[in-house]
Each structure stands twice: as structure tokens, then as C-alpha cells.
Amino acid sequence: MKVNIDGTTYEGTGEAIMDQLRLSAFDPTEHPDAQSYLQQLRANFIRSTGLDCPLPDGSVERQAQAMIDKLAKYGALEVIRDG
């Protein structure tokens, strides 16, 4: 998968992209792994849009894919290549 956020391209699995975003955050040590960053991203999405953001049960990869899909749907990122 390849996504573009504000002119920066991230590539890899959904989980790898979440980890790249976590590491580029202001304080990457605030979230020790992709899972904790994903939960923070979800909370920020809910708070800023007022929309529910359910994530599927299962692996971090599956949840990351769902979050990326949701962010793309609302224009927060662009999926350049999927798969």
C-alpha cells in the first residue's frame, strides 16, 4: 500500500504505515507501538469529526487498513496504491 499525506508518501502494510506515522509524530515515544498510535489516531478522528470510527476485531493490520480507509474517505489522506 502507498498513501500520501500532505505531500509525504508512506509505503508498506497498513501496520507499517501506522508505525511510520507514529515515528514521525511530535513525540514518538508517547506511543510505544503501532497499536497504541492507531488508538490515539482513532480518538483524534472521533474528536475532530464527531463521527464514530469502529475498528474491526482482529489484527493490528486489519485495524490499520480500516483506519486508512476511513481517513481516505474523509480526505485526510490519499491512497495512491492499494495492495
PDB file of C-alpha atoms in Angstrom:
ATOM      1  CA  MET A   1       0.000   0.000   0.000  1.00  0.00           C
ATOM      2  CA  LYS A   2       1.106   3.540  -0.659  1.00  0.00           C
ATOM      3  CA  VAL A   3      -0.546   6.646   0.802  1.00  0.00           C
ATOM      4  CA  ASN A   4       0.055  10.377   0.548  1.00  0.00           C
ATOM      5  CA  ILE A   5      -0.489  12.727   3.481  1.00  0.00           C
ATOM      6  CA  ASP A   6       0.219  16.422   2.933  1.00  0.00           C
ATOM      7  CA  GLY A   7       2.824  15.725   0.255  1.00  0.00           C
ATOM      8  CA  THR A   8       4.604  12.949   2.149  1.00  0.00           C
ATOM      9  CA  THR A   9       4.349   9.397   0.842  1.00  0.00           C
ATOM     10  CA  TYR A  10       4.245   6.398   3.155  1.00  0.00           C
ATOM     11  CA  GLU A  11       4.549   2.855   1.856  1.00  0.00           C
ATOM     12  CA  GLY A  12       4.128  -0.610   3.305  1.00  0.00           C
ATOM     13  CA  THR A  13       1.459  -2.617   5.049  1.00  0.00           C
ATOM     14  CA  GLY A  14      -1.226  -0.768   6.975  1.00  0.00           C
ATOM     15  CA  GLU A  15       0.572  -1.540  10.225  1.00  0.00           C
ATOM     16  CA  ALA A  16       3.909  -0.356   8.792  1.00  0.00           C
ATOM     17  CA  ILE A  17       2.323   2.919   7.675  1.00  0.00           C
ATOM     18  CA  MET A  18       0.872   3.436  11.168  1.00  0.00           C
ATOM     19  CA  ASP A  19       4.335   2.818  12.606  1.00  0.00           C
ATOM     20  CA  GLN A  20       5.886   5.340  10.189  1.00  0.00           C
ATOM     21  CA  LEU A  21       3.288   7.915  11.219  1.00  0.00           C
ATOM     22  CA  ARG A  22       3.959   7.147  14.878  1.00  0.00           C
ATOM     23  CA  LEU A  23       7.682   7.679  14.408  1.00  0.00           C
ATOM     24  CA  SER A  24       7.111  10.994  12.610  1.00  0.00           C
ATOM     25  CA  ALA A  25       4.860  12.282  15.419  1.00  0.00           C
ATOM     26  CA  PHE A  26       5.998  15.133  17.652  1.00  0.00           C
ATOM     27  CA  ASP A  27       6.853  12.687  20.438  1.00  0.00           C
ATOM     28  CA  PRO A  28       7.084   9.144  19.032  1.00  0.00           C
ATOM     29  CA  THR A  29       7.842   7.730  22.496  1.00  0.00           C
ATOM     30  CA  GLU A  30       4.331   8.700  23.605  1.00  0.00           C
ATOM     31  CA  HIS A  31       3.049   5.636  21.735  1.00  0.00           C
ATOM     32  CA  PRO A  32       5.313   2.578  22.043  1.00  0.00           C
ATOM     33  CA  ASP A  33       3.837   0.692  19.071  1.00  0.00           C
ATOM     34  CA  ALA A  34       1.549   0.940  16.042  1.00  0.00           C
ATOM     35  CA  GLN A  35      -1.433  -0.368  18.046  1.00  0.00           C
ATOM     36  CA  SER A  36      -1.302   2.412  20.626  1.00  0.00           C
ATOM     37  CA  TYR A  37      -0.784   5.033  17.911  1.00  0.00           C
ATOM     38  CA  LEU A  38      -3.756   3.638  15.996  1.00  0.00           C
ATOM     39  CA  GLN A  39      -5.986   4.027  19.063  1.00  0.00           C
ATOM     40  CA  GLN A  40      -4.829   7.635  19.501  1.00  0.00           C
ATOM     41  CA  LEU A  41      -5.458   8.351  15.816  1.00  0.00           C
ATOM     42  CA  ARG A  42      -8.940   6.855  16.151  1.00  0.00           C
ATOM     43  CA  ALA A  43      -9.676   9.010  19.211  1.00  0.00           C
ATOM     44  CA  ASN A  44      -8.473  12.127  17.368  1.00  0.00           C
ATOM     45  CA  PHE A  45     -10.670  11.262  14.378  1.00  0.00           C
ATOM     46  CA  ILE A  46     -13.752  10.872  16.599  1.00  0.00           C
ATOM     47  CA  ARG A  47     -12.995  14.081  18.489  1.00  0.00           C
ATOM     48  CA  SER A  48     -12.345  16.181  15.374  1.00  0.00           C
ATOM     49  CA  THR A  49     -15.195  14.869  13.197  1.00  0.00           C
ATOM     50  CA  GLY A  50     -17.813  13.873  15.754  1.00  0.00           C
ATOM     51  CA  LEU A  51     -18.196  10.630  13.784  1.00  0.00           C
ATOM     52  CA  ASP A  52     -17.970   7.119  15.138  1.00  0.00           C
ATOM     53  CA  CYS A  53     -14.935   5.177  13.989  1.00  0.00           C
ATOM     54  CA  PRO A  54     -15.382   1.493  14.768  1.00  0.00           C
ATOM     55  CA  LEU A  55     -12.405  -0.710  14.023  1.00  0.00           C
ATOM     56  CA  PRO A  56     -12.754  -4.407  13.294  1.00  0.00           C
ATOM     57  CA  ASP A  57     -11.706  -7.071  15.749  1.00  0.00           C
ATOM     58  CA  GLY A  58      -8.539  -8.870  14.823  1.00  0.00           C
ATOM     59  CA  SER A  59      -5.001  -7.968  13.975  1.00  0.00           C
ATOM     60  CA  VAL A  60      -3.375  -4.557  14.071  1.00  0.00           C
ATOM     61  CA  GLU A  61      -3.013  -4.870  10.290  1.00  0.00           C
ATOM     62  CA  ARG A  62      -6.745  -5.299   9.825  1.00  0.00           C
ATOM     63  CA  GLN A  63      -7.481  -2.337  12.104  1.00  0.00           C
ATOM     64  CA  ALA A  64      -4.856  -0.180  10.389  1.00  0.00           C
ATOM     65  CA  GLN A  65      -6.369  -0.938   6.982  1.00  0.00           C
ATOM     66  CA  ALA A  66      -9.811   0.082   8.274  1.00  0.00           C
ATOM     67  CA  MET A  67      -8.420   3.330   9.728  1.00  0.00           C
ATOM     68  CA  ILE A  68      -6.629   4.165   6.483  1.00  0.00           C
ATOM     69  CA  ASP A  69      -9.857   3.531   4.552  1.00  0.00           C
ATOM     70  CA  LYS A  70     -11.762   5.821   6.935  1.00  0.00           C
ATOM     71  CA  LEU A  71      -9.144   8.583   6.689  1.00  0.00           C
ATOM     72  CA  ALA A  72      -9.157   8.332   2.881  1.00  0.00           C
ATOM     73  CA  LYS A  73     -12.953   8.514   2.791  1.00  0.00           C
ATOM     74  CA  TYR A  74     -12.891  11.811   4.681  1.00  0.00           C
ATOM     75  CA  GLY A  75      -9.971  13.322   2.753  1.00  0.00           C
ATOM     76  CA  ALA A  76      -7.269  13.106   5.425  1.00  0.00           C
ATOM     77  CA  LEU A  77      -5.038  11.054   3.143  1.00  0.00           C
ATOM     78  CA  GLU A  78      -4.917   9.724  -0.387  1.00  0.00           C
ATOM     79  CA  VAL A  79      -4.405   6.052  -1.154  1.00  0.00           C
ATOM     80  CA  ILE A  80      -2.076   6.035  -4.145  1.00  0.00           C
ATOM     81  CA  ARG A  81      -1.762   2.292  -4.467  1.00  0.00           C
ATOM     82  CA  ASP A  82      -3.569  -0.424  -2.607  1.00  0.00           C
ATOM     83  CA  GLY A  83      -2.255  -3.957  -2.419  1.00  0.00           C
TER      84      GLY A  83
END
